[in-house]
Coordinates of C-alpha atoms and ligand atoms in Angstrom, one line a residue:
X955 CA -178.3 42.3 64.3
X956 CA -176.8 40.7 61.2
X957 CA -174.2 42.9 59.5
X958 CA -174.6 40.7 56.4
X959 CA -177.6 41.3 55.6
X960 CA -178.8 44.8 57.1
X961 CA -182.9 46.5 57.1
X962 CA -183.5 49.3 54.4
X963 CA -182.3 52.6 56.0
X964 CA -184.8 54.8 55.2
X965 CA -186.8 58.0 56.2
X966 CA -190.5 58.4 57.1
X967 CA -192.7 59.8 54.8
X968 CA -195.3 62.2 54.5
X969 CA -197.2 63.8 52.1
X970 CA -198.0 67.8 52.8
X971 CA -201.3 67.6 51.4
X972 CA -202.2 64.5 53.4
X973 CA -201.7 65.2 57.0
X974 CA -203.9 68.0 58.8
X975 CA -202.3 71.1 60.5
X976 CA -201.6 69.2 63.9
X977 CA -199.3 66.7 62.1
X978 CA -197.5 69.6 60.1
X979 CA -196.9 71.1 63.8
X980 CA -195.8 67.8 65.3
X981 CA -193.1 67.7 62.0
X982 CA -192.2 71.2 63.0
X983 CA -191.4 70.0 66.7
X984 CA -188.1 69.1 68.0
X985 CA -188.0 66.4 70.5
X986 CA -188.3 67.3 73.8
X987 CA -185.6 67.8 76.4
X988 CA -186.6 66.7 80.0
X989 CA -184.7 69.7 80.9
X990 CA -185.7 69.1 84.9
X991 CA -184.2 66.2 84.8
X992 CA -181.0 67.2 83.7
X993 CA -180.8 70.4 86.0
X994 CA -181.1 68.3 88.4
X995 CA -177.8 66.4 87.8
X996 CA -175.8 69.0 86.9
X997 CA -176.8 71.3 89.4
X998 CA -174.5 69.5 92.2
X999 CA -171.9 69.4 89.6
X1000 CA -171.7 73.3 88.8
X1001 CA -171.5 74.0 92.8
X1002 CA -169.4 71.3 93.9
X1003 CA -166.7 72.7 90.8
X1004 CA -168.0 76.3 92.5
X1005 CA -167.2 75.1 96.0
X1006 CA -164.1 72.9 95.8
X1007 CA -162.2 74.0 92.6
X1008 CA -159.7 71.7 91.1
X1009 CA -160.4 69.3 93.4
X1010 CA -163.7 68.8 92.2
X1011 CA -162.8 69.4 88.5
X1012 CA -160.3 66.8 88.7
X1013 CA -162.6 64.4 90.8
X1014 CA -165.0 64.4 88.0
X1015 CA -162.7 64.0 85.6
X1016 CA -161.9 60.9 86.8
X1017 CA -165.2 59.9 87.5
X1018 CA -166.9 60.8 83.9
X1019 CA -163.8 60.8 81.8
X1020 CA -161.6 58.0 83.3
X1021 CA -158.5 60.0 83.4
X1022 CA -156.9 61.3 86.0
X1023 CA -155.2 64.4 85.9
X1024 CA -152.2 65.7 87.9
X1025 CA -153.4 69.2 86.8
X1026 CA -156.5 69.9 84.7
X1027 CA -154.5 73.0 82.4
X1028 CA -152.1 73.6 80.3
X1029 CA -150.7 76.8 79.6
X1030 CA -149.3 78.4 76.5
X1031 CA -146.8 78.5 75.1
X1032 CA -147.9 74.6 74.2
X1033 CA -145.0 72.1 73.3
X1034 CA -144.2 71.0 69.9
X1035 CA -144.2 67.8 70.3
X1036 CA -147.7 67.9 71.9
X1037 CA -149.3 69.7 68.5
X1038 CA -147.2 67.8 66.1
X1039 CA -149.1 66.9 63.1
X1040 CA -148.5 65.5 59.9
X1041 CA -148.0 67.6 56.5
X1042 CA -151.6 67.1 55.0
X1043 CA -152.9 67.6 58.4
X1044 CA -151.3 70.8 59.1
X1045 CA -152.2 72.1 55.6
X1046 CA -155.5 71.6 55.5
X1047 CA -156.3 73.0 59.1
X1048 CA -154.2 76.0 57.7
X1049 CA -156.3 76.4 54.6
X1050 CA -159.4 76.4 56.8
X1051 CA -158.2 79.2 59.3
X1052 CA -157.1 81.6 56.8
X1053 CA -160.8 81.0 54.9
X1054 CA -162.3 81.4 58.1
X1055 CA -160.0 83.9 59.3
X1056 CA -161.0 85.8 56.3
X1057 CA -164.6 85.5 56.9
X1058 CA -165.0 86.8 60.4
X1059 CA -162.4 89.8 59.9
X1060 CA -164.4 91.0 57.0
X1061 CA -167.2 91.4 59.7
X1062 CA -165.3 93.4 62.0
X1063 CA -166.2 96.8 61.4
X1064 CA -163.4 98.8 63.4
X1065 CA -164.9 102.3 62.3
X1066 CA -166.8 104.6 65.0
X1067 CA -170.6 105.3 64.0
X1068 CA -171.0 108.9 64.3
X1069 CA -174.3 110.6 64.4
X1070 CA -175.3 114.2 64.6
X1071 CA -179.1 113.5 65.6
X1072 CA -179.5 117.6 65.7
X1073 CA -177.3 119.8 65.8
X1074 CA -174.5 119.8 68.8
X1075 CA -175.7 116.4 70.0
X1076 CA -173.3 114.1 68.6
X1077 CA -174.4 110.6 69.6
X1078 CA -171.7 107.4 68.5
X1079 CA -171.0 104.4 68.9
X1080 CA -167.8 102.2 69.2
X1081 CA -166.6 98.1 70.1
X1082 CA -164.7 96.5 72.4
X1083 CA -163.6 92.9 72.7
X1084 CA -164.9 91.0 75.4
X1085 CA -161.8 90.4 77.5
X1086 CA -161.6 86.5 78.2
X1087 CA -163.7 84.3 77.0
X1088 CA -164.4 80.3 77.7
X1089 CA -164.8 77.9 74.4
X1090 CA -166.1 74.8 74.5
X1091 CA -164.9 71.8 71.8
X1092 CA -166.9 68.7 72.7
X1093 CA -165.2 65.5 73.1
X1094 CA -168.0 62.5 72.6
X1095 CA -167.8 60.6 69.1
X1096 CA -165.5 62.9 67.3
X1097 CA -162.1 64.9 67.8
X1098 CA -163.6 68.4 66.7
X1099 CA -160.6 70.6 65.9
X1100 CA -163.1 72.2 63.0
X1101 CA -164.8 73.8 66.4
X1102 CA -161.6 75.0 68.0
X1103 CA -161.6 77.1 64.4
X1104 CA -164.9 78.2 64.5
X1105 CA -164.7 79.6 68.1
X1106 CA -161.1 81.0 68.2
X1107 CA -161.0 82.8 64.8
X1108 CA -164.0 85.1 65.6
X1109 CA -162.3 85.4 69.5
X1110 CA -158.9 86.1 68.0
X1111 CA -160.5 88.5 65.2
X1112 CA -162.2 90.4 68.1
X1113 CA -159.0 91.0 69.7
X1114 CA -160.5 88.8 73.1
X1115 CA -157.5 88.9 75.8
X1116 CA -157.9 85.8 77.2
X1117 CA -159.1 83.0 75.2
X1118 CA -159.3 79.7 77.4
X1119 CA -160.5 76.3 75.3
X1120 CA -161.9 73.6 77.2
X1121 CA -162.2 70.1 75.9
X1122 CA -162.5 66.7 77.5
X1123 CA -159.2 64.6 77.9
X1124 CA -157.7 61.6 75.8
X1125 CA -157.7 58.7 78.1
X1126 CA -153.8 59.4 78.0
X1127 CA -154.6 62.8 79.9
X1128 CA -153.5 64.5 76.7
X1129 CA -155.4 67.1 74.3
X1130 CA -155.9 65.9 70.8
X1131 CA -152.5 67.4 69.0
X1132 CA -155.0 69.4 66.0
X1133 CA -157.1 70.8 68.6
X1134 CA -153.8 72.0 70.5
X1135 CA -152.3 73.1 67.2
X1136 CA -155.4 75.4 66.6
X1137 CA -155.4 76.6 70.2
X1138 CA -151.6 77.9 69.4
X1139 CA -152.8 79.1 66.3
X1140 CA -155.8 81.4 67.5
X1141 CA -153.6 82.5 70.8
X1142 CA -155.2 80.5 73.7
X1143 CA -153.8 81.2 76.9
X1144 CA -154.8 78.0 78.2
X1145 CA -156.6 74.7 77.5
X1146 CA -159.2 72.7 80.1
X1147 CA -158.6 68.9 80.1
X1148 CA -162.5 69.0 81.2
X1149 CA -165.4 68.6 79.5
X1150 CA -169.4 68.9 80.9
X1151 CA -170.9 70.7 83.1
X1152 CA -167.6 70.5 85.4
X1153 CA -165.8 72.4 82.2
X1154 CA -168.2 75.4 82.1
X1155 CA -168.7 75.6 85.7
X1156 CA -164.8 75.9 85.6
X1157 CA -164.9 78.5 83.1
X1158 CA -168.3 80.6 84.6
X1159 CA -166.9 80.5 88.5
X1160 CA -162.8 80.3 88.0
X1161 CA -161.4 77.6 90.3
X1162 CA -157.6 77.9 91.3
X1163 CA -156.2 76.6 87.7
X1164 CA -159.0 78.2 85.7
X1165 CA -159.1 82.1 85.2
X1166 CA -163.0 82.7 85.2
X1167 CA -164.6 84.5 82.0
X1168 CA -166.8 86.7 80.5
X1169 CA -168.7 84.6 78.3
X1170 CA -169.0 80.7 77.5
X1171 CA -169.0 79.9 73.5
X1172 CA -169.4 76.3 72.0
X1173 CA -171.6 73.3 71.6
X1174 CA -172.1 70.6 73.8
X1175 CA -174.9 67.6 75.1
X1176 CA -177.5 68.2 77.1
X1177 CA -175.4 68.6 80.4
X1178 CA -172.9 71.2 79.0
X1179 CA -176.1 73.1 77.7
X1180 CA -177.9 73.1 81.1
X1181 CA -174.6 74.0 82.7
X1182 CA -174.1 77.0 80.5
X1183 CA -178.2 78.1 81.4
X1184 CA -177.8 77.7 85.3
X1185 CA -174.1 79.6 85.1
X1186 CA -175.9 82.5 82.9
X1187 CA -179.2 82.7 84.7
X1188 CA -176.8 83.2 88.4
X1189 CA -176.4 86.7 88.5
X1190 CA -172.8 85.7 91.0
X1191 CA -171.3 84.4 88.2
X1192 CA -171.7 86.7 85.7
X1193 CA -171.4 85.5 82.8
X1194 CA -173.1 85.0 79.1
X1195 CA -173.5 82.6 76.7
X1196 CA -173.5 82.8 72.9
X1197 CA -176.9 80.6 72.6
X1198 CA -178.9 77.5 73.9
X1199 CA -177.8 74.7 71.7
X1200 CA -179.9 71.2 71.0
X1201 CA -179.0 68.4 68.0
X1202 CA -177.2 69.4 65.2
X1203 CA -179.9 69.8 62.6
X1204 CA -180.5 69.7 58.4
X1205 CA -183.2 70.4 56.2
X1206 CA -182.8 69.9 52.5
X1207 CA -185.3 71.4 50.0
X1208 CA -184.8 69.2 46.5
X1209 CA -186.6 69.6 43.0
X1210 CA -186.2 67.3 40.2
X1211 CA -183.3 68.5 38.9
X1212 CA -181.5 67.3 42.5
X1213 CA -178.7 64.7 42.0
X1214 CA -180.4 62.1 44.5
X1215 CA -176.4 60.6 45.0
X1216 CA -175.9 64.5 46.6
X1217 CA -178.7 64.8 48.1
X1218 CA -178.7 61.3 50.5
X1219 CA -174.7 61.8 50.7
X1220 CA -175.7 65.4 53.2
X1221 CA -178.5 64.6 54.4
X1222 CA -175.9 61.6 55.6
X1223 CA -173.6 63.8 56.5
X1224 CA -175.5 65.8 59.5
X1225 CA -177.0 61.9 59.9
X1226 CA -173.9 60.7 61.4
X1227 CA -173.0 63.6 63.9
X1228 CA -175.1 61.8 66.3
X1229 CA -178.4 59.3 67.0
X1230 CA -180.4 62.3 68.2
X1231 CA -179.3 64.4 64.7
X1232 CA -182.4 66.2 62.9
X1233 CA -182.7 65.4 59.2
X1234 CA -185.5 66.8 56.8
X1235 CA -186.5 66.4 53.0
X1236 CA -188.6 68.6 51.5
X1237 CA -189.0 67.0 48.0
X1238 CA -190.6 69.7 45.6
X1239 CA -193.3 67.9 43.4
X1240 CA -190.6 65.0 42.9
X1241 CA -191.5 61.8 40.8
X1242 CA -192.0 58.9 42.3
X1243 CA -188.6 57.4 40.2
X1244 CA -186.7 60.6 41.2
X1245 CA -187.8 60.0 45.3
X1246 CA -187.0 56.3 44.9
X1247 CA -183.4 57.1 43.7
X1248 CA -183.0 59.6 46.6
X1249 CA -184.1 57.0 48.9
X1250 CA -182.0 54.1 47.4
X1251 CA -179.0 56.2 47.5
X1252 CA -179.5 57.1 51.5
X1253 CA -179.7 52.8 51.8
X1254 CA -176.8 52.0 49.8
X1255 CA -174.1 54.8 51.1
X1256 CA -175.1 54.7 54.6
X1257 CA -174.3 51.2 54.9
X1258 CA -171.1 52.0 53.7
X1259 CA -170.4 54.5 56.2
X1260 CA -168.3 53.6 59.1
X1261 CA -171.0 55.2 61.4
X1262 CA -173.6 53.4 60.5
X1263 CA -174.7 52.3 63.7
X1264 CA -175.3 55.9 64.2
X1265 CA -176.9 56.4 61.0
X1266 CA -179.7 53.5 61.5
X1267 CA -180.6 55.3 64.4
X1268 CA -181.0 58.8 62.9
X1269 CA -182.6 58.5 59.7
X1270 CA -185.7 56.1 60.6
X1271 CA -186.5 59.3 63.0
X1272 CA -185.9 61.7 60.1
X1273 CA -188.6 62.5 57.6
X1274 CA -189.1 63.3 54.0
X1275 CA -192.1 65.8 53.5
X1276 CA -193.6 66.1 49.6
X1277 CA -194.8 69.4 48.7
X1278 CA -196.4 70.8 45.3
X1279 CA -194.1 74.1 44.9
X1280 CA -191.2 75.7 46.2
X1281 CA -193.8 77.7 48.5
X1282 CA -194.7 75.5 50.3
X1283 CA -191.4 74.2 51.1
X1284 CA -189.8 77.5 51.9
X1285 CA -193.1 77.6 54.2
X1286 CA -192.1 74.8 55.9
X1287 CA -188.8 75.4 56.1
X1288 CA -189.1 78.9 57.8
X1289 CA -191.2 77.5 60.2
X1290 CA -188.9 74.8 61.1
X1291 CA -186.2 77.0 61.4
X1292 CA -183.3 75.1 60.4
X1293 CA -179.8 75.3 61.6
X1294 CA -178.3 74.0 58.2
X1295 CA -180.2 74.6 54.9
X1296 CA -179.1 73.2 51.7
X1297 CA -181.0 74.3 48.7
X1298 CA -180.5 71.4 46.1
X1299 CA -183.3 73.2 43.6
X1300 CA -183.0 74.4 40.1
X1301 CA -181.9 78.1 40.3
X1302 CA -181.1 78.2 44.2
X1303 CA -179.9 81.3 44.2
X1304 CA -182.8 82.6 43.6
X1305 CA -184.7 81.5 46.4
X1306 CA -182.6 83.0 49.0
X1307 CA -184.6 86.0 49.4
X1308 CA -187.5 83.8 50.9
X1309 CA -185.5 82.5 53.3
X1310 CA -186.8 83.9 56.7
X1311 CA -185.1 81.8 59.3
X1312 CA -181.8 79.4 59.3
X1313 CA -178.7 79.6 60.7
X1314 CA -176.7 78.8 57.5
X1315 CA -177.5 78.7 54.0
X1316 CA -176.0 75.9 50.9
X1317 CA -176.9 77.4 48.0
X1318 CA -177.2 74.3 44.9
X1319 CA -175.2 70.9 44.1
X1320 CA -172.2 71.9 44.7
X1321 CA -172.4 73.5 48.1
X1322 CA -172.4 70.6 50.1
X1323 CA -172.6 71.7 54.4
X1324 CA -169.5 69.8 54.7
X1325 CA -167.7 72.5 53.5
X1326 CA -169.4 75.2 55.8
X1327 CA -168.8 73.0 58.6
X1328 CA -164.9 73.0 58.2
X1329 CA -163.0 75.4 55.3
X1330 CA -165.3 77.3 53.9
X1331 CA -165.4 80.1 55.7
X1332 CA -168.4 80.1 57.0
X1333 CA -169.4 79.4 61.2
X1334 CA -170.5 75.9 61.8
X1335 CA -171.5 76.8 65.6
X1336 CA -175.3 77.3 64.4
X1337 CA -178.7 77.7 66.2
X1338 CA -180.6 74.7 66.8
X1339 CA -183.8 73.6 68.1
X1340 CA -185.8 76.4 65.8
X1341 CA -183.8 78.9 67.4
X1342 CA -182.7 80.3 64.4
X1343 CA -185.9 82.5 64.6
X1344 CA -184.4 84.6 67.0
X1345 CA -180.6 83.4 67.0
X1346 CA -177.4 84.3 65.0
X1347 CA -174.8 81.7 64.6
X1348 CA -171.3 82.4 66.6
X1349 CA -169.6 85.4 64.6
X1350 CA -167.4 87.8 65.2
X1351 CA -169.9 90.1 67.2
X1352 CA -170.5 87.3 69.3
X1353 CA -167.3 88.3 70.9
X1354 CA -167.6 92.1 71.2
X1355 CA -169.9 94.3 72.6
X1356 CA -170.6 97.9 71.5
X1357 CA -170.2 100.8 73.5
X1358 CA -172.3 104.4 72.8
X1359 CA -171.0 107.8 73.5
X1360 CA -172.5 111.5 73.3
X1361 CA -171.7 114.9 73.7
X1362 CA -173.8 117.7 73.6
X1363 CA -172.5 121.3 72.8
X1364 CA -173.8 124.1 74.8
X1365 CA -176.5 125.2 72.2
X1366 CA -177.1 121.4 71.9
X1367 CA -178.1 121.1 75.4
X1368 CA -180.3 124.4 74.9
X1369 CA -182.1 123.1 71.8
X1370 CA -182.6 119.8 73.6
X1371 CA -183.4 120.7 76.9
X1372 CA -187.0 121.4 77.3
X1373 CA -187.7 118.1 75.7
X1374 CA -185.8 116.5 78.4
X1375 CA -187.0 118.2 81.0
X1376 CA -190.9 117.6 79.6
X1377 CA -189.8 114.0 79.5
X1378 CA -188.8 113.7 83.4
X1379 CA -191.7 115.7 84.7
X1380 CA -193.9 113.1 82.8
X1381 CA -192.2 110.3 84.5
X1382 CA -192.3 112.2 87.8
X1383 CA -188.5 112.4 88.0
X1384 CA -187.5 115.6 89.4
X1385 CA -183.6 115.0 89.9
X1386 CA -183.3 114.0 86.0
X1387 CA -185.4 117.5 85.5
X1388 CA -182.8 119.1 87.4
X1389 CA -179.7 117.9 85.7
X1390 CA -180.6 119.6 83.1
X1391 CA -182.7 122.6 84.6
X1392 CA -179.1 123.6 86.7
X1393 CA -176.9 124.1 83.1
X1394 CA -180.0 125.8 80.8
X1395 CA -180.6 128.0 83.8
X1396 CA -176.6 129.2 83.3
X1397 CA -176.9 129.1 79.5
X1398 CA -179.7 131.6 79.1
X1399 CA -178.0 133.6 82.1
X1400 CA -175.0 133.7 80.5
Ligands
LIG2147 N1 -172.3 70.0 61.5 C1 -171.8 70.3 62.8 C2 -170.4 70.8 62.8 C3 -169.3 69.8 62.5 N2 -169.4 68.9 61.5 C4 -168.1 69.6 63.1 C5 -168.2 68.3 61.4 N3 -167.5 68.7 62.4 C6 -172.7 71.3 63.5 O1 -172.9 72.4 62.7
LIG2148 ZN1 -171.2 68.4 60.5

């Protein structure tokens, strides 16, 4: 490859009206994980970790990592020097957590639901943390303290006990200082040096280092995925997961009144997180000029970027779909499902009420997803993979659970009763019956 003189970087194209209903599906379609495949390598992983502990953790350390490790935790409280950053640094992780911070405790409602269904039966209901919980900041191209925020601000909101962040190693055996800094900040107990399936099997069995948890948060490749499925589908460890999680993904819905320089720079943006990133165009009736400048402006800033390499991976596999009307793309979009959505479109707002399914939302020019992705305020740890039919992003509920409470009065019990009792003779349960049978008997004795 000649760096002088580099190929166009551009997008595929379609046209909605000129591909049949089997192609729209196909553009609909995420690639497909050989998820078999991968099972079967981190299977031995998971019980090895299960089986032989530290030892194991710190063997594959070695192995996939090339560090090796003396111990694989360190425990809080986390040395200065160790999460020593500089001024601009420091500030602008600090501006991120309190937006953040300020986000997920607004969705914290700490109030009891209290229901009187009829009279004297009072049904409520009421949270609790979930007491430790396992987050997971991938290592791989970038240093992500931006997802050390995302997961410990809603844990920390929550009021989580035990907060344990795992993330793979410098090849110094050290933790990336802003990634320590922001474990300190949100109250982590202790941080893995692990990353992969050895992490999460660390965090879903316990080993003698790790404290074992409740639930397993965070992104994470193919191997960290399937390790967080087998760990959450074996009933021994116990465990849950916030969500399956594939490539980071964005769609982008633009009209002619777009600025094609915006546009290309995030569609760029989610380009670069990786070769296997998802990026869509929907281009709303666009002019040939107005898709030309688009495209021209993907070429010319993406060879600039230093990821580039990335980049000329990604965006050949991307595609740019041309629709008539914003109907059809919010079609399109809904049935893709996308984990980011940015809405560069004359009047965005306005077109939020269509939106049926994505895991977070950019509404016009100047909401670009880099900002949801690190100050904002917003949760960058998203559904992928068209889960956002079904999925919510991380958020403060994703670290709580709700318990529900009763209590029936006397006359409650009697005004209830005989629909109870109906109930369990209809199901054939005679000891249900009875429960209540024993106290009306007393009430109407009384
Ligand atoms: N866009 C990524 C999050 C991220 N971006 C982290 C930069 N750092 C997935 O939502
Ligand atoms: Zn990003």
């Amino acid at each position: 490859k000649d760096k002088q003189i580099p190929d166009t970087i551009k997008m595929q194209k379609f046209k909605l009206s000129e591909i049949d209903s089997r192609k729209r599906k196909s553009l609909l379609k995420r690639p497909i994980i050989k998820s078999d495949d991968i099972m079967a390598r981190v299977r031995p992983i998971v019980n090895d970790v299960r089986n032989k502990g530290d030892a194991a953790l710190i063997e594959y350390t070695a192995k996939f990592d090339k560090v090796q490790l003396n111990t694989p935790v360190i425990s809080a409280p986390f040395s200065p020097e160790a999460m020593a950053l500089d001024d601009v640094t420091r500030c602008a992780i600090d501006q991120a957590y309190d937006n953040i911070y300020k986000f997920h405790d607004a969705q914290y409602d700490r109030s009891t639901l209290v229901v009187e269904t009829m009279p004297g039966v009072v049904c409520s209901r009421f949270s609790r943390p979930i007491e430790r919980v396992g987050l997971y900041v991938p290592g791989g191209t970038a240093i992500l303290p931006s997802t050390t925020l995302m997961l410990g601000i809603p844990a920390k909101v929550a009021g989580c006990k035990e907060i344990i962040i795992a993330s793979p190693p410098r090849k110094d055996g050290t933790v990336v200082p802003e990634v320590l800094y922001v474990a300190h900040k949100v109250g982590a107990s202790k941080v893995l040096l692990a990353g992969g399936a050895q992490a999460i099997a660390a965090l879903a069995y316990g080993t003698e280092s790790v404290p074992k948890v409740d639930k397993i948060c965070g992104p994470g490749n193919q191997y960290v995925t399937a390790a967080k499925m087998l760990a959450q589908n074996d009933s021994s460890a116990m465990i849950s997961i916030d969500m399956p999680a594939g490539p980071s993904e964005l769609l982008v819905i633009a009209d002619n009144s777009s600025i094609p320089k915006y546009v290309a720079s995030d569609l760029l943006s989610q380009a670069e997180h990786g070769t296997d990133s998802q990026v869509v165009l929907i281009g709303v009736s666009l002019t040939p000029e107005h898709l030309a400048n688009i495209e021209r402006e993907i070429h010319e800033q993406a060879s600039r970027l230093p990821r580039v390499d990335i980049v000329r991976e990604s965006i050949p596999k991307s595609f740019i779909l041309q629709v008539n009307n914003m109907k059809e793309a919010m079609k399109f979009s809904n049935d893709y499902s996308p984990e980011h959505l940015i809405l560069h479109i004359d009047e965005a707002e306005k077109w939020v009420d269509a939106i049926e399914n994505a895991g977070s939302v950019f509404v016009g020019a100047y909401s670009p997803e880099s900002c949801g992705d690190y100050a904002s305020g917003t949760n960058h740890t998203l559904p992928t993979y068209g889960y956002a039919r079904m999925y919510s992003g991380v958020n403060t509920l994703t670290f709580l659970k709700h318990i529900t409470a009763q209590k029936l009065t006397k006359q409650g019990l009697k005004d209830l009763g005989h629909t109870v009792m109906r109930l369990a003779e209809v199901e054939g349960l005679e000891a249900h019956r009875n429960a209540v049978h024993v106290r009306i008997h007393d009430i109407e004795n009384d």
